[in-house]
Coordinates of C-alpha atoms in Angstrom, one line a residue:
M1 CA -12.4 7.5 2.9
A2 CA -11.9 7.5 -1.0
T3 CA -14.6 7.7 -3.3
G4 CA -15.2 4.7 -5.5
S5 CA -13.7 2.2 -3.1
W6 CA -15.4 -0.6 -1.4
F7 CA -15.0 -1.7 2.3
L8 CA -15.2 -4.7 4.3
Y9 CA -16.6 -3.7 7.9
L10 CA -16.9 -5.7 11.0
L11 CA -19.5 -4.8 13.7
E12 CA -20.0 -5.8 17.1
C13 CA -23.4 -6.6 17.8
S14 CA -25.6 -7.3 20.9
G15 CA -24.8 -10.3 22.7
G16 CA -20.9 -10.0 21.7
S17 CA -21.8 -11.4 18.3
Y18 CA -20.0 -10.0 15.2
Y19 CA -21.3 -9.0 11.5
A20 CA -19.4 -8.7 8.5
G21 CA -20.6 -6.8 5.2
I22 CA -19.5 -4.6 2.5
T23 CA -20.1 -1.2 1.6
T24 CA -19.2 1.9 -0.1
D25 CA -19.8 4.0 3.0
V26 CA -19.1 2.4 6.5
Q27 CA -20.8 5.0 8.4
A28 CA -23.7 5.1 6.7
R29 CA -24.3 1.4 6.7
F30 CA -23.5 1.6 10.6
Q31 CA -26.1 4.1 10.9
A32 CA -28.6 1.9 8.6
H33 CA -27.9 -1.1 10.6
A34 CA -28.3 0.7 13.9
T35 CA -31.9 2.2 13.0
G36 CA -33.0 -1.2 11.8
K37 CA -32.7 -0.6 8.0
G38 CA -29.6 -3.1 7.7
A39 CA -29.5 -6.8 7.5
R40 CA -32.1 -9.3 9.1
Y41 CA -29.1 -10.3 11.3
T42 CA -28.4 -6.8 12.8
R43 CA -32.2 -6.1 13.0
A44 CA -32.2 -9.0 15.5
H45 CA -28.7 -8.3 17.0
P46 CA -28.4 -4.5 17.1
P47 CA -24.7 -3.4 16.2
L48 CA -23.1 -1.7 19.0
R49 CA -20.0 -0.4 17.3
V50 CA -17.7 -1.0 14.2
L51 CA -14.7 -2.8 15.2
G52 CA -12.8 -2.3 12.1
F53 CA -12.9 -2.0 8.4
R54 CA -10.5 -2.6 5.5
E55 CA -10.6 -0.7 1.8
Y56 CA -10.7 -2.5 -1.4
A57 CA -10.4 -1.4 -5.2
D58 CA -13.8 -2.8 -6.2
R59 CA -16.7 -4.7 -5.1
A60 CA -15.5 -7.9 -6.4
A61 CA -12.5 -7.8 -4.3
A62 CA -14.4 -6.6 -1.0
S63 CA -16.9 -9.5 -1.7
R64 CA -14.0 -12.1 -1.8
A65 CA -12.4 -10.7 1.4
E66 CA -15.9 -10.8 3.0
W67 CA -16.4 -14.5 2.2
Q68 CA -12.9 -15.3 3.7
L69 CA -13.6 -13.3 6.8
K70 CA -16.8 -15.1 7.5
R71 CA -14.8 -18.4 7.2
Q72 CA -12.6 -17.4 9.8
P73 CA -13.0 -18.7 13.6
R74 CA -14.6 -15.9 15.8
G75 CA -11.3 -15.4 17.9
R76 CA -9.3 -14.8 14.7
K77 CA -11.7 -12.4 12.9
L78 CA -10.7 -9.0 14.0
A79 CA -6.8 -9.7 13.6
W80 CA -7.6 -11.1 10.1
L81 CA -9.3 -8.0 9.3
E82 CA -6.7 -5.7 10.7
H83 CA -3.8 -7.6 8.8
G84 CA -5.6 -8.0 5.5
G85 CA -6.4 -11.7 5.5
Q86 CA -2.8 -12.7 6.5

């Protein structure tokens, strides 16, 4: 992972739900979620694994992509992430 880059990531959580977020370090953020130090949603629905992530040049671009990803139907979220929102 490149230094200074931002990442949009998608987690699979308990119960089969998905959680999307942005970070500069996907593994560290996953560990925070897994230990109950992440988002409120992942404290109630512990993450099982990282399904995927995509790199962006800056926080603004990652935030826009996160907003777009969260608007996708559940069945299209992983494909959307893997294909760069296309």
